[in-house]
Amino acid sequence: MAVSMRDLDPAFQGAGQKAGLEIWRIENFNPVPVPKSSYGKFFTGDSYIVLKTTSLKSGALRHDIHYWLGRDTTQDESGTAAIKTIELDAALGGRAVQYREVQGQETEKFLSCFKPCIIPQEGGFSSGFKHAEAEEHKTRLFVCKGKRVVHVKEVPFSRSSLNHDDIFVLDTKSKIFQFNGSNSSIQERAKALEVVQYVKDTYHNGKCEIAAIEDGKLMADSETGEFWGFFGGFAPLPRKTSSDEDKPLDSHSTKLFGIEKGQLEPVDAGSLTRDLLETHKCYILDGGFEVFVWMGRNTSLDDRKKATAAAEKLVHGPDRPRSQITCVIEGFETATFRSKFDSWPQVTNVVVSEDGRGKVAALLKRQGVNVKGLLKADPVKEEPQPYIDCTGNLQVWRVSGNEKILIPASDQSKFYSGDCYIFQYSYPGDDRDEYLIGTWFGKQSVEEERASALSLVNKMVESLKFLPVQARIYEGSEPIQFHSIFQGFVVFKGGLSKGYKNYVAEKEIQDETYQEDGIALFRVQGSGPENMQAIQVDPVASSLNSSYCYILNSSSTVFTWTGSLTSSDNQELVERLLDLIKPNVQSRPQKEGTESEQFWNLLGGKSEYPSQKIARDAESDPHLFSCTFSRGNLKVVEVHNFDQDDLMTEDMYILDNHSEIFVWVGQQVDSRSRLQALTIGEKFLEHDFLLENLSSKAPVYIITEGSEPPFFTRFFTWDSAKSSMHGNSFQRKLTIVKSGGTPTVDKPKRRPVAYGGRSAVPDKSQRSRSMSFSPERVRVRGRSPAFNALAANFENPNARNLSTPPPMNRKIFPKLISSDSAKLSVAKSSTLAALSASFERPPPAREAIIPRSIKEPTKPKPETSNNDKEIKDKEKENNSVPVRIETLTIQEDVKEGEAEDDEGLTIYPYERLKTTSADPISDIDVTKRETYLSSEEFREKFGMTKDAFYKLPKWKQNKHKMALQLF
């Protein structure tokens, strides 16, 4: 489309450069900017142009243009608004979606820009109208309709205006009444309360009483009697009279028209397909209520104006139903428009360039206008964040037949592609532990075990009153939260379950299950130590990719292969994952282009392989849908410009950000619908309502109101107090409106979390505790099974266990021990026995049950117990160093010949912790080798204390560790 200066109205210069709203009013056939202080105020005698600019994750700006026509606006003004909308679109590069909005028939998308509502005022700039002057308060009656957004209309202040189906707001000088028709829904009543709040703030400066009146309530209630007093007393309400707005929309066959010289020409075709639309023409798609104007990329500005005029003429024809007009540009069609066609390709062969927008920017720049926002900005490159506390407790089960088998902690991050898994992860929440329970389906897993896994998880979640977040995850589509929980994650070929073994036997196919002494190739991927994976692939050269690193192992040799397009960060992950796949084996590095003959022989010879990274579904801008599911049919309606208040406790919603699907279930949803939440999510993926090529394997989360995790609430400005309220949507909002603000809940704040992963040495206050709803005892990260058994004897079922073991699994390695060490261990054993006895005795009534720190005795000396005297006697007999109890928290047994550092962490000598050690430690956290050094040896090697080291930036820490061969 050609652009010239005469096409650009001066009022539009600089428009659409940043996210937000911009509004113009038509005055004397010209657009005039409306002051921001007047946004949301519309006059019935005027026409307006509203531009909504949204900043997308891709860096681009999306524009939606609405032209609003007041009830009393002139035909000339409405025509000017339509034409000026086309010009504004041209100034923005010719890709905005344009909506015609008529007073009383506005789209939900338009009304969502002015939440909670708009209340047009009488008057107008032209047509001889004058804006209403400020005067003494006048009693007014409004009718409110809508569950997602509210259409507000002023009606005559008369009893005859009331009915049983709608909700009415009576605005008097001293009090605002909301009258709830007996046939209105709870959601409609809750939304109408937002209008009440708006009227209170706008017309009463926030100072006014509020009363809710229920239809059919007796006059005994004082507020009810006061309400009916304004109407001359109580009397039965008349039946609702039907209006054009209430008439159901007649079904209308969809027809396509071409436009020739401003006239409509029917397009004859057996079915509607994308091929019917030519890029140098404009078309009108008439669906009755919905009328679309499609404008080809190569049409002129004049052609587009004529097409819009033709659509206006069409909807004003005789016997026409009320209609909404939407104008779309080729290449930027809405999902609703595309859904009207029987065939619409996912990708069209339309070349969309920045030329149009660039030319407009150049023209405006000559006039000294800042054009920064007109050009596409570079996408914001952000590291993906898990938005979940990664210091929690993890349990994993493998599903075998109809059973689940608990996996040892040392193997819980090693999955097989032929199996299904169940995981339960708990982490600290506001006032309780939060839970994430999910399933992971391998690509080669069998359908029977997938169904069994879902059934087992449903029982786990249901037994916990639906409090945990439920996740359904497929191999290859794992979200960042999943990888951050598991950290080093390995996927082997084949499977160990009954279902997989039976499938292989029945099909008589080769069992590909990973064998340690066989040839295996692993692709290494991830963004860092807290998010790294090794995926077993076919051991052939074509499986290689220049953008990745690989591990190739056979029975006697391990190779690491570095692609030419990888970074040093990728190469670091290889060493870490080697410790999971092939610990204690020295690898032979291979760089792309310099491989040895033995390397190629293991892969069966050289062959071509790709160099581009494997594409993953990227997160896009989120969309929220309200949904209903009945008889296998899913119906969804998009909620535009959503916020937390749009989530109604009686309903279910779907949040779609393209890479993940969240199904939110309100507390008031019935149990039958609640159990269908996963089915609803899968149906949504199947139908792909936004026509965005959603993967059916995308992760699905089921979230119950009140248990929303951070990776869901990040899409909102979240107030946890609202989701913790009791009652239905109307009762909750009535409480908020009457109290004048958001209610507060006396709950501790969620502690700050570094979502990137665990800290190297977490504070005791941040370490997770051992609690699980599962019948099997959860293994806390860092605890051995033996210690769990010991801890179980000490735990009081009525007391909260505040002991906080370190989150990593550490074995204890002997230091150089003196000859008295054996005697010292006897003293320690006596101490532990004394502690055990003290735990088994019931505490006195006034004593605290929670273990507390006991400080070193100071003068004057306190009285000592018999146990203390026995310990001191033992010390004197053995001439050993006095035993000092730092705390009464439970710690792992210290075996004879083992040692701990000053903080109670087990230690190893530096020579065994090095990556090049001849006698390496196998069962440690290889990403935190330095934490196993004693304080003295740490200071000697690093030249600083541990506290000082962990205050350094991460890259400096890694630099020190690499120099000492600890990385």
PDB file of N, CA, C and O in Angstrom, residues 844-896:
ATOM      1  N   PRO A 844       7.594 -31.497  80.000  1.00  0.00           N
ATOM      2  CA  PRO A 844       6.692 -30.868  80.986  1.00  0.00           C
ATOM      3  C   PRO A 844       5.720 -29.939  80.292  1.00  0.00           C
ATOM      4  O   PRO A 844       5.957 -29.490  79.182  1.00  0.00           O
ATOM      5  N   ALA A 845       4.642 -29.632  80.986  1.00  0.00           N
ATOM      6  CA  ALA A 845       3.562 -28.854  80.364  1.00  0.00           C
ATOM      7  C   ALA A 845       4.022 -27.510  79.863  1.00  0.00           C
ATOM      8  O   ALA A 845       3.570 -27.029  78.846  1.00  0.00           O
ATOM      9  N   ARG A 846       4.935 -26.873  80.568  1.00  0.00           N
ATOM     10  CA  ARG A 846       5.330 -25.524  80.206  1.00  0.00           C
ATOM     11  C   ARG A 846       6.589 -25.499  79.365  1.00  0.00           C
ATOM     12  O   ARG A 846       7.066 -24.424  79.013  1.00  0.00           O
ATOM     13  N   GLU A 847       7.159 -26.647  79.089  1.00  0.00           N
ATOM     14  CA  GLU A 847       8.375 -26.658  78.273  1.00  0.00           C
ATOM     15  C   GLU A 847       8.012 -26.638  76.798  1.00  0.00           C
ATOM     16  O   GLU A 847       7.012 -27.201  76.380  1.00  0.00           O
ATOM     17  N   ALA A 848       8.852 -25.972  76.010  1.00  0.00           N
ATOM     18  CA  ALA A 848       8.629 -25.935  74.561  1.00  0.00           C
ATOM     19  C   ALA A 848       8.993 -27.269  73.957  1.00  0.00           C
ATOM     20  O   ALA A 848      10.009 -27.856  74.296  1.00  0.00           O
ATOM     21  N   ILE A 849       8.147 -27.753  73.074  1.00  0.00           N
ATOM     22  CA  ILE A 849       8.420 -29.027  72.407  1.00  0.00           C
ATOM     23  C   ILE A 849       9.430 -28.841  71.292  1.00  0.00           C
ATOM     24  O   ILE A 849      10.217 -29.703  71.000  1.00  0.00           O
ATOM     25  N   ILE A 850       9.432 -27.677  70.645  1.00  0.00           N
ATOM     26  CA  ILE A 850      10.326 -27.454  69.505  1.00  0.00           C
ATOM     27  C   ILE A 850      11.767 -27.399  69.982  1.00  0.00           C
ATOM     28  O   ILE A 850      12.088 -26.681  70.928  1.00  0.00           O
ATOM     29  N   PRO A 851      12.685 -28.152  69.349  1.00  0.00           N
ATOM     30  CA  PRO A 851      14.089 -28.091  69.754  1.00  0.00           C
ATOM     31  C   PRO A 851      14.610 -26.678  69.632  1.00  0.00           C
ATOM     32  O   PRO A 851      14.288 -25.964  68.714  1.00  0.00           O
ATOM     33  N   ARG A 852      15.460 -26.279  70.583  1.00  0.00           N
ATOM     34  CA  ARG A 852      16.028 -24.944  70.540  1.00  0.00           C
ATOM     35  C   ARG A 852      17.519 -25.004  70.781  1.00  0.00           C
ATOM     36  O   ARG A 852      18.034 -25.974  71.342  1.00  0.00           O
ATOM     37  N   SER A 853      18.191 -23.963  70.401  1.00  0.00           N
ATOM     38  CA  SER A 853      19.632 -23.892  70.582  1.00  0.00           C
ATOM     39  C   SER A 853      19.962 -23.693  72.046  1.00  0.00           C
ATOM     40  O   SER A 853      19.295 -22.951  72.762  1.00  0.00           O
ATOM     41  N   ILE A 854      21.021 -24.363  72.517  1.00  0.00           N
ATOM     42  CA  ILE A 854      21.525 -24.179  73.877  1.00  0.00           C
ATOM     43  C   ILE A 854      22.898 -23.562  73.770  1.00  0.00           C
ATOM     44  O   ILE A 854      23.823 -24.172  73.219  1.00  0.00           O
ATOM     45  N   LYS A 855      23.067 -22.365  74.251  1.00  0.00           N
ATOM     46  CA  LYS A 855      24.332 -21.659  74.113  1.00  0.00           C
ATOM     47  C   LYS A 855      25.349 -22.181  75.141  1.00  0.00           C
ATOM     48  O   LYS A 855      25.009 -22.790  76.135  1.00  0.00           O
ATOM     49  N   GLU A 856      26.599 -21.892  74.871  1.00  0.00           N
ATOM     50  CA  GLU A 856      27.676 -22.309  75.765  1.00  0.00           C
ATOM     51  C   GLU A 856      27.474 -21.668  77.131  1.00  0.00           C
ATOM     52  O   GLU A 856      27.115 -20.496  77.229  1.00  0.00           O
ATOM     53  N   PRO A 857      27.690 -22.416  78.228  1.00  0.00           N
ATOM     54  CA  PRO A 857      27.433 -21.874  79.560  1.00  0.00           C
ATOM     55  C   PRO A 857      28.263 -20.634  79.822  1.00  0.00           C
ATOM     56  O   PRO A 857      29.410 -20.538  79.427  1.00  0.00           O
ATOM     57  N   THR A 858      27.658 -19.648  80.468  1.00  0.00           N
ATOM     58  CA  THR A 858      28.355 -18.443  80.882  1.00  0.00           C
ATOM     59  C   THR A 858      28.148 -18.250  82.373  1.00  0.00           C
ATOM     60  O   THR A 858      27.241 -18.828  82.982  1.00  0.00           O
ATOM     61  N   LYS A 859      28.981 -17.475  82.989  1.00  0.00           N
ATOM     62  CA  LYS A 859      28.836 -17.201  84.409  1.00  0.00           C
ATOM     63  C   LYS A 859      27.626 -16.311  84.641  1.00  0.00           C
ATOM     64  O   LYS A 859      27.409 -15.382  83.887  1.00  0.00           O
ATOM     65  N   PRO A 860      26.812 -16.475  85.708  1.00  0.00           N
ATOM     66  CA  PRO A 860      26.984 -17.604  86.623  1.00  0.00           C
ATOM     67  C   PRO A 860      26.571 -18.918  85.997  1.00  0.00           C
ATOM     68  O   PRO A 860      25.686 -18.957  85.180  1.00  0.00           O
ATOM     69  N   LYS A 861      27.198 -20.016  86.404  1.00  0.00           N
ATOM     70  CA  LYS A 861      26.942 -21.308  85.779  1.00  0.00           C
ATOM     71  C   LYS A 861      25.556 -21.824  86.156  1.00  0.00           C
ATOM     72  O   LYS A 861      25.185 -21.824  87.322  1.00  0.00           O
ATOM     73  N   PRO A 862      24.836 -22.284  85.153  1.00  0.00           N
ATOM     74  CA  PRO A 862      23.517 -22.861  85.477  1.00  0.00           C
ATOM     75  C   PRO A 862      23.672 -24.244  86.076  1.00  0.00           C
ATOM     76  O   PRO A 862      24.718 -24.874  85.971  1.00  0.00           O
ATOM     77  N   GLU A 863      22.586 -24.706  86.676  1.00  0.00           N
ATOM     78  CA  GLU A 863      22.617 -26.065  87.213  1.00  0.00           C
ATOM     79  C   GLU A 863      22.735 -27.065  86.089  1.00  0.00           C
ATOM     80  O   GLU A 863      22.170 -26.893  85.032  1.00  0.00           O
ATOM     81  N   THR A 864      23.478 -28.119  86.342  1.00  0.00           N
ATOM     82  CA  THR A 864      23.672 -29.149  85.322  1.00  0.00           C
ATOM     83  C   THR A 864      22.821 -30.349  85.651  1.00  0.00           C
ATOM     84  O   THR A 864      22.608 -30.699  86.808  1.00  0.00           O
ATOM     85  N   SER A 865      22.366 -31.002  84.607  1.00  0.00           N
ATOM     86  CA  SER A 865      21.548 -32.199  84.794  1.00  0.00           C
ATOM     87  C   SER A 865      22.439 -33.402  85.053  1.00  0.00           C
ATOM     88  O   SER A 865      23.659 -33.356  84.883  1.00  0.00           O
ATOM     89  N   ASN A 866      21.815 -34.510  85.427  1.00  0.00           N
ATOM     90  CA  ASN A 866      22.570 -35.744  85.642  1.00  0.00           C
ATOM     91  C   ASN A 866      23.265 -36.190  84.364  1.00  0.00           C
ATOM     92  O   ASN A 866      24.379 -36.684  84.389  1.00  0.00           O
ATOM     93  N   ASN A 867      22.579 -36.016  83.238  1.00  0.00           N
ATOM     94  CA  ASN A 867      23.187 -36.415  81.963  1.00  0.00           C
ATOM     95  C   ASN A 867      24.447 -35.613  81.698  1.00  0.00           C
ATOM     96  O   ASN A 867      25.455 -36.139  81.238  1.00  0.00           O
ATOM     97  N   ASP A 868      24.400 -34.302  81.971  1.00  0.00           N
ATOM     98  CA  ASP A 868      25.577 -33.462  81.740  1.00  0.00           C
ATOM     99  C   ASP A 868      26.734 -33.909  82.619  1.00  0.00           C
ATOM    100  O   ASP A 868      27.895 -33.929  82.196  1.00  0.00           O
ATOM    101  N   LYS A 869      26.423 -34.265  83.909  1.00  0.00           N
ATOM    102  CA  LYS A 869      27.493 -34.701  84.826  1.00  0.00           C
ATOM    103  C   LYS A 869      28.145 -35.981  84.324  1.00  0.00           C
ATOM    104  O   LYS A 869      29.361 -36.147  84.365  1.00  0.00           O
ATOM    105  N   GLU A 870      27.300 -36.899  83.823  1.00  0.00           N
ATOM    106  CA  GLU A 870      27.852 -38.151  83.300  1.00  0.00           C
ATOM    107  C   GLU A 870      28.770 -37.898  82.121  1.00  0.00           C
ATOM    108  O   GLU A 870      29.821 -38.504  81.979  1.00  0.00           O
ATOM    109  N   ILE A 871      28.376 -36.963  81.264  1.00  0.00           N
ATOM    110  CA  ILE A 871      29.199 -36.651  80.095  1.00  0.00           C
ATOM    111  C   ILE A 871      30.529 -36.066  80.529  1.00  0.00           C
ATOM    112  O   ILE A 871      31.592 -36.425  80.022  1.00  0.00           O
ATOM    113  N   LYS A 872      30.502 -35.156  81.533  1.00  0.00           N
ATOM    114  CA  LYS A 872      31.746 -34.542  81.992  1.00  0.00           C
ATOM    115  C   LYS A 872      32.662 -35.576  82.632  1.00  0.00           C
ATOM    116  O   LYS A 872      33.883 -35.537  82.476  1.00  0.00           O
ATOM    117  N   ASP A 873      32.054 -36.511  83.391  1.00  0.00           N
ATOM    118  CA  ASP A 873      32.875 -37.566  83.984  1.00  0.00           C
ATOM    119  C   ASP A 873      33.565 -38.384  82.919  1.00  0.00           C
ATOM    120  O   ASP A 873      34.745 -38.749  83.038  1.00  0.00           O
ATOM    121  N   LYS A 874      32.841 -38.700  81.860  1.00  0.00           N
ATOM    122  CA  LYS A 874      33.420 -39.454  80.755  1.00  0.00           C
ATOM    123  C   LYS A 874      34.586 -38.688  80.139  1.00  0.00           C
ATOM    124  O   LYS A 874      35.605 -39.248  79.755  1.00  0.00           O
ATOM    125  N   GLU A 875      34.419 -37.368  79.991  1.00  0.00           N
ATOM    126  CA  GLU A 875      35.458 -36.552  79.382  1.00  0.00           C
ATOM    127  C   GLU A 875      36.735 -36.614  80.213  1.00  0.00           C
ATOM    128  O   GLU A 875      37.838 -36.710  79.675  1.00  0.00           O
ATOM    129  N   LYS A 876      36.568 -36.515  81.549  1.00  0.00           N
ATOM    130  CA  LYS A 876      37.757 -36.541  82.408  1.00  0.00           C
ATOM    131  C   LYS A 876      38.460 -37.878  82.321  1.00  0.00           C
ATOM    132  O   LYS A 876      39.690 -37.962  82.292  1.00  0.00           O
ATOM    133  N   GLU A 877      37.669 -38.987  82.288  1.00  0.00           N
ATOM    134  CA  GLU A 877      38.268 -40.310  82.213  1.00  0.00           C
ATOM    135  C   GLU A 877      39.076 -40.471  80.947  1.00  0.00           C
ATOM    136  O   GLU A 877      40.144 -41.068  80.931  1.00  0.00           O
ATOM    137  N   ASN A 878      38.578 -39.971  79.832  1.00  0.00           N
ATOM    138  CA  ASN A 878      39.229 -40.175  78.536  1.00  0.00           C
ATOM    139  C   ASN A 878      40.217 -39.076  78.182  1.00  0.00           C
ATOM    140  O   ASN A 878      40.842 -39.136  77.132  1.00  0.00           O
ATOM    141  N   ASN A 879      40.359 -38.064  79.075  1.00  0.00           N
ATOM    142  CA  ASN A 879      41.242 -36.933  78.772  1.00  0.00           C
ATOM    143  C   ASN A 879      40.958 -36.362  77.386  1.00  0.00           C
ATOM    144  O   ASN A 879      41.862 -36.003  76.643  1.00  0.00           O
ATOM    145  N   SER A 880      39.737 -36.342  77.025  1.00  0.00           N
ATOM    146  CA  SER A 880      39.369 -35.864  75.694  1.00  0.00           C
ATOM    147  C   SER A 880      38.872 -34.430  75.766  1.00  0.00           C
ATOM    148  O   SER A 880      38.612 -33.904  76.839  1.00  0.00           O
ATOM    149  N   VAL A 881      38.745 -33.824  74.590  1.00  0.00           N
ATOM    150  CA  VAL A 881      38.223 -32.463  74.510  1.00  0.00           C
ATOM    151  C   VAL A 881      36.766 -32.478  74.951  1.00  0.00           C
ATOM    152  O   VAL A 881      36.011 -33.377  74.577  1.00  0.00           O
ATOM    153  N   PRO A 882      36.327 -31.491  75.745  1.00  0.00           N
ATOM    154  CA  PRO A 882      34.918 -31.489  76.201  1.00  0.00           C
ATOM    155  C   PRO A 882      33.961 -31.490  75.015  1.00  0.00           C
ATOM    156  O   PRO A 882      34.183 -30.836  74.020  1.00  0.00           O
ATOM    157  N   VAL A 883      32.903 -32.238  75.187  1.00  0.00           N
ATOM    158  CA  VAL A 883      31.885 -32.306  74.140  1.00  0.00           C
ATOM    159  C   VAL A 883      30.911 -31.157  74.347  1.00  0.00           C
ATOM    160  O   VAL A 883      30.335 -31.013  75.411  1.00  0.00           O
ATOM    161  N   ARG A 884      30.729 -30.304  73.304  1.00  0.00           N
ATOM    162  CA  ARG A 884      29.805 -29.166  73.388  1.00  0.00           C
ATOM    163  C   ARG A 884      28.665 -29.377  72.401  1.00  0.00           C
ATOM    164  O   ARG A 884      28.891 -29.555  71.221  1.00  0.00           O
ATOM    165  N   ILE A 885      27.445 -29.349  72.907  1.00  0.00           N
ATOM    166  CA  ILE A 885      26.276 -29.527  72.044  1.00  0.00           C
ATOM    167  C   ILE A 885      25.880 -28.174  71.492  1.00  0.00           C
ATOM    168  O   ILE A 885      25.480 -27.288  72.232  1.00  0.00           O
ATOM    169  N   GLU A 886      26.007 -28.005  70.181  1.00  0.00           N
ATOM    170  CA  GLU A 886      25.660 -26.719  69.563  1.00  0.00           C
ATOM    171  C   GLU A 886      24.146 -26.524  69.509  1.00  0.00           C
ATOM    172  O   GLU A 886      23.632 -25.484  69.848  1.00  0.00           O
ATOM    173  N   THR A 887      23.454 -27.533  69.044  1.00  0.00           N
ATOM    174  CA  THR A 887      22.004 -27.426  68.958  1.00  0.00           C
ATOM    175  C   THR A 887      21.398 -28.767  69.276  1.00  0.00           C
ATOM    176  O   THR A 887      22.094 -29.798  69.310  1.00  0.00           O
ATOM    177  N   LEU A 888      20.112 -28.757  69.513  1.00  0.00           N
ATOM    178  CA  LEU A 888      19.389 -30.003  69.745  1.00  0.00           C
ATOM    179  C   LEU A 888      18.674 -30.474  68.510  1.00  0.00           C
ATOM    180  O   LEU A 888      17.766 -31.267  68.590  1.00  0.00           O
ATOM    181  N   THR A 889      19.083 -29.971  67.329  1.00  0.00           N
ATOM    182  CA  THR A 889      18.488 -30.480  66.094  1.00  0.00           C
ATOM    183  C   THR A 889      19.116 -31.806  65.746  1.00  0.00           C
ATOM    184  O   THR A 889      20.287 -32.051  66.036  1.00  0.00           O
ATOM    185  N   ILE A 890      18.331 -32.658  65.092  1.00  0.00           N
ATOM    186  CA  ILE A 890      18.806 -33.995  64.759  1.00  0.00           C
ATOM    187  C   ILE A 890      19.814 -33.910  63.630  1.00  0.00           C
ATOM    188  O   ILE A 890      19.570 -33.273  62.627  1.00  0.00           O
ATOM    189  N   GLN A 891      20.943 -34.595  63.745  1.00  0.00           N
ATOM    190  CA  GLN A 891      21.947 -34.658  62.691  1.00  0.00           C
ATOM    191  C   GLN A 891      22.275 -36.112  62.406  1.00  0.00           C
ATOM    192  O   GLN A 891      22.018 -37.009  63.197  1.00  0.00           O
ATOM    193  N   GLU A 892      22.898 -36.353  61.253  1.00  0.00           N
ATOM    194  CA  GLU A 892      23.251 -37.715  60.899  1.00  0.00           C
ATOM    195  C   GLU A 892      24.298 -38.256  61.866  1.00  0.00           C
ATOM    196  O   GLU A 892      25.135 -37.528  62.379  1.00  0.00           O
ATOM    197  N   ASP A 893      24.253 -39.573  62.110  1.00  0.00           N
ATOM    198  CA  ASP A 893      25.274 -40.200  62.937  1.00  0.00           C
ATOM    199  C   ASP A 893      26.636 -39.980  62.332  1.00  0.00           C
ATOM    200  O   ASP A 893      26.830 -40.129  61.131  1.00  0.00           O
ATOM    201  N   VAL A 894      27.602 -39.665  63.183  1.00  0.00           N
ATOM    202  CA  VAL A 894      28.981 -39.533  62.725  1.00  0.00           C
ATOM    203  C   VAL A 894      29.696 -40.822  63.072  1.00  0.00           C
ATOM    204  O   VAL A 894      29.905 -41.142  64.234  1.00  0.00           O
ATOM    205  N   LYS A 895      30.017 -41.558  62.065  1.00  0.00           N
ATOM    206  CA  LYS A 895      30.652 -42.848  62.291  1.00  0.00           C
ATOM    207  C   LYS A 895      32.087 -42.657  62.770  1.00  0.00           C
ATOM    208  O   LYS A 895      32.708 -41.623  62.561  1.00  0.00           O
ATOM    209  N   GLU A 896      32.594 -43.687  63.353  1.00  0.00           N
ATOM    210  CA  GLU A 896      33.961 -43.615  63.853  1.00  0.00           C
ATOM    211  C   GLU A 896      34.921 -43.375  62.698  1.00  0.00           C
ATOM    212  O   GLU A 896      34.858 -44.041  61.670  1.00  0.00           O
TER     213      GLU A 896
END
